Amino acid sequence: MDDRKELKWFLGIDFKRTEDGNYNMGQERYADAILKRFNMTDAKAAITSAEKSIQLQKATNQEYQAFLSSKFPYRQAVDSLIYLSATRPDISWTISKL
């Protein structure tokens, strides 16, 4: 084991030391990488991670088949968001619903 000085980045998480000696953690670079990976760089930001009044409904068979034929890597996208929630607990509830 060796000392690599002040911690700045580890496992996709950026660390920034504040003046009082604490650390702020963030994953802005990782979030940007997720958007690029899933071709969502033009997505619009939202103030909240989910609207309170939204109720999820089971897809019809036709909707489900259309989704499957789109070949969107849903599991990989959700897995990426789960890792992002390490520094964004505000999105954890929404991701758990996905």
PDB file of C-alpha atoms in Angstrom:
ATOM      1  CA  MET A   1       0.000   0.000   0.000  1.00  0.00           C
ATOM      2  CA  ASP A   2       1.287   3.467  -0.753  1.00  0.00           C
ATOM      3  CA  ASP A   3       0.220   7.040  -0.032  1.00  0.00           C
ATOM      4  CA  ARG A   4      -0.975   8.813  -3.176  1.00  0.00           C
ATOM      5  CA  LYS A   5      -1.504  12.100  -1.360  1.00  0.00           C
ATOM      6  CA  GLU A   6      -4.896  13.820  -1.213  1.00  0.00           C
ATOM      7  CA  LEU A   7      -7.876  11.836  -2.480  1.00  0.00           C
ATOM      8  CA  LYS A   8      -9.315  13.406  -5.644  1.00  0.00           C
ATOM      9  CA  TRP A   9     -10.911  10.531  -7.558  1.00  0.00           C
ATOM     10  CA  PHE A  10     -11.762   6.916  -6.736  1.00  0.00           C
ATOM     11  CA  LEU A  11     -14.038   4.372  -8.474  1.00  0.00           C
ATOM     12  CA  GLY A  12     -15.716   7.036 -10.597  1.00  0.00           C
ATOM     13  CA  ILE A  13     -16.371   9.372  -7.677  1.00  0.00           C
ATOM     14  CA  ASP A  14     -14.768  12.824  -7.495  1.00  0.00           C
ATOM     15  CA  PHE A  15     -13.694  14.071  -4.063  1.00  0.00           C
ATOM     16  CA  LYS A  16     -13.126  17.712  -3.193  1.00  0.00           C
ATOM     17  CA  ARG A  17     -11.858  18.802   0.219  1.00  0.00           C
ATOM     18  CA  THR A  18     -13.681  21.772   1.696  1.00  0.00           C
ATOM     19  CA  GLU A  19     -12.035  24.471   3.790  1.00  0.00           C
ATOM     20  CA  ASP A  20     -13.285  22.857   7.009  1.00  0.00           C
ATOM     21  CA  GLY A  21     -11.534  19.570   6.113  1.00  0.00           C
ATOM     22  CA  ASN A  22     -14.604  17.626   5.018  1.00  0.00           C
ATOM     23  CA  TYR A  23     -15.036  16.111   1.567  1.00  0.00           C
ATOM     24  CA  ASN A  24     -17.719  16.693  -1.038  1.00  0.00           C
ATOM     25  CA  MET A  25     -18.381  13.712  -3.267  1.00  0.00           C
ATOM     26  CA  GLY A  26     -19.763  13.947  -6.781  1.00  0.00           C
ATOM     27  CA  GLN A  27     -20.152  11.965  -9.951  1.00  0.00           C
ATOM     28  CA  GLU A  28     -20.656  14.646 -12.588  1.00  0.00           C
ATOM     29  CA  ARG A  29     -18.179  13.006 -14.968  1.00  0.00           C
ATOM     30  CA  TYR A  30     -19.869   9.635 -14.466  1.00  0.00           C
ATOM     31  CA  ALA A  31     -23.327  11.144 -15.057  1.00  0.00           C
ATOM     32  CA  ASP A  32     -22.060  12.704 -18.306  1.00  0.00           C
ATOM     33  CA  ALA A  33     -20.645   9.327 -19.344  1.00  0.00           C
ATOM     34  CA  ILE A  34     -24.027   7.674 -18.695  1.00  0.00           C
ATOM     35  CA  LEU A  35     -25.784  10.240 -20.877  1.00  0.00           C
ATOM     36  CA  LYS A  36     -23.283   9.677 -23.676  1.00  0.00           C
ATOM     37  CA  ARG A  37     -23.444   5.877 -23.379  1.00  0.00           C
ATOM     38  CA  PHE A  38     -27.220   5.826 -23.782  1.00  0.00           C
ATOM     39  CA  ASN A  39     -27.393   8.615 -26.393  1.00  0.00           C
ATOM     40  CA  MET A  40     -29.165  11.040 -24.068  1.00  0.00           C
ATOM     41  CA  THR A  41     -26.842  14.043 -24.201  1.00  0.00           C
ATOM     42  CA  ASP A  42     -29.728  16.177 -25.493  1.00  0.00           C
ATOM     43  CA  ALA A  43     -32.055  15.163 -22.624  1.00  0.00           C
ATOM     44  CA  LYS A  44     -33.594  18.027 -20.687  1.00  0.00           C
ATOM     45  CA  ALA A  45     -32.832  18.386 -16.984  1.00  0.00           C
ATOM     46  CA  ALA A  46     -35.636  18.208 -14.439  1.00  0.00           C
ATOM     47  CA  ILE A  47     -35.902  19.995 -11.112  1.00  0.00           C
ATOM     48  CA  THR A  48     -37.033  16.804  -9.344  1.00  0.00           C
ATOM     49  CA  SER A  49     -36.211  13.182 -10.036  1.00  0.00           C
ATOM     50  CA  ALA A  50     -39.920  12.255 -10.258  1.00  0.00           C
ATOM     51  CA  GLU A  51     -43.301  13.884 -10.042  1.00  0.00           C
ATOM     52  CA  LYS A  52     -45.278  12.945  -6.946  1.00  0.00           C
ATOM     53  CA  SER A  53     -48.476  12.265  -8.885  1.00  0.00           C
ATOM     54  CA  ILE A  54     -46.979   9.792 -11.373  1.00  0.00           C
ATOM     55  CA  GLN A  55     -48.300   6.257 -10.973  1.00  0.00           C
ATOM     56  CA  LEU A  56     -46.481   3.492 -12.818  1.00  0.00           C
ATOM     57  CA  GLN A  57     -48.648   1.075 -14.752  1.00  0.00           C
ATOM     58  CA  LYS A  58     -47.903  -2.328 -16.176  1.00  0.00           C
ATOM     59  CA  ALA A  59     -47.200  -2.156 -19.904  1.00  0.00           C
ATOM     60  CA  THR A  60     -49.597  -3.799 -22.298  1.00  0.00           C
ATOM     61  CA  ASN A  61     -48.277  -6.775 -24.237  1.00  0.00           C
ATOM     62  CA  GLN A  62     -48.047  -4.589 -27.351  1.00  0.00           C
ATOM     63  CA  GLU A  63     -46.065  -1.898 -25.482  1.00  0.00           C
ATOM     64  CA  TYR A  64     -43.804  -4.547 -23.997  1.00  0.00           C
ATOM     65  CA  GLN A  65     -43.086  -6.101 -27.389  1.00  0.00           C
ATOM     66  CA  ALA A  66     -42.373  -2.657 -28.875  1.00  0.00           C
ATOM     67  CA  PHE A  67     -39.926  -1.993 -26.042  1.00  0.00           C
ATOM     68  CA  LEU A  68     -38.176  -5.318 -26.581  1.00  0.00           C
ATOM     69  CA  SER A  69     -37.821  -4.635 -30.291  1.00  0.00           C
ATOM     70  CA  SER A  70     -36.189  -1.255 -29.557  1.00  0.00           C
ATOM     71  CA  LYS A  71     -33.220  -3.171 -28.090  1.00  0.00           C
ATOM     72  CA  PHE A  72     -32.641  -0.429 -25.484  1.00  0.00           C
ATOM     73  CA  PRO A  73     -30.131  -1.723 -22.874  1.00  0.00           C
ATOM     74  CA  TYR A  74     -32.556  -1.175 -19.978  1.00  0.00           C
ATOM     75  CA  ARG A  75     -30.735  -3.265 -17.381  1.00  0.00           C
ATOM     76  CA  GLN A  76     -27.404  -1.594 -18.101  1.00  0.00           C
ATOM     77  CA  ALA A  77     -29.039   1.846 -17.848  1.00  0.00           C
ATOM     78  CA  VAL A  78     -30.661   1.022 -14.490  1.00  0.00           C
ATOM     79  CA  ASP A  79     -27.397  -0.487 -13.187  1.00  0.00           C
ATOM     80  CA  SER A  80     -25.569   2.704 -14.148  1.00  0.00           C
ATOM     81  CA  LEU A  81     -28.156   4.799 -12.323  1.00  0.00           C
ATOM     82  CA  ILE A  82     -27.901   2.591  -9.230  1.00  0.00           C
ATOM     83  CA  TYR A  83     -24.165   3.320  -9.068  1.00  0.00           C
ATOM     84  CA  LEU A  84     -24.858   7.042  -9.613  1.00  0.00           C
ATOM     85  CA  SER A  85     -27.198   7.030  -6.609  1.00  0.00           C
ATOM     86  CA  ALA A  86     -24.149   6.484  -4.349  1.00  0.00           C
ATOM     87  CA  THR A  87     -23.683  10.250  -4.368  1.00  0.00           C
ATOM     88  CA  ARG A  88     -27.256  11.178  -5.330  1.00  0.00           C
ATOM     89  CA  PRO A  89     -29.581   9.762  -2.669  1.00  0.00           C
ATOM     90  CA  ASP A  90     -32.335  12.030  -4.049  1.00  0.00           C
ATOM     91  CA  ILE A  91     -32.703   9.721  -7.081  1.00  0.00           C
ATOM     92  CA  SER A  92     -32.665   6.451  -5.121  1.00  0.00           C
ATOM     93  CA  TRP A  93     -36.448   6.149  -4.722  1.00  0.00           C
ATOM     94  CA  THR A  94     -37.074   6.729  -8.421  1.00  0.00           C
ATOM     95  CA  ILE A  95     -34.390   4.252  -9.430  1.00  0.00           C
ATOM     96  CA  SER A  96     -35.840   1.633  -7.073  1.00  0.00           C
ATOM     97  CA  LYS A  97     -39.118   1.905  -8.985  1.00  0.00           C
ATOM     98  CA  LEU A  98     -37.340   1.255 -12.283  1.00  0.00           C
TER      99      LEU A  98
END
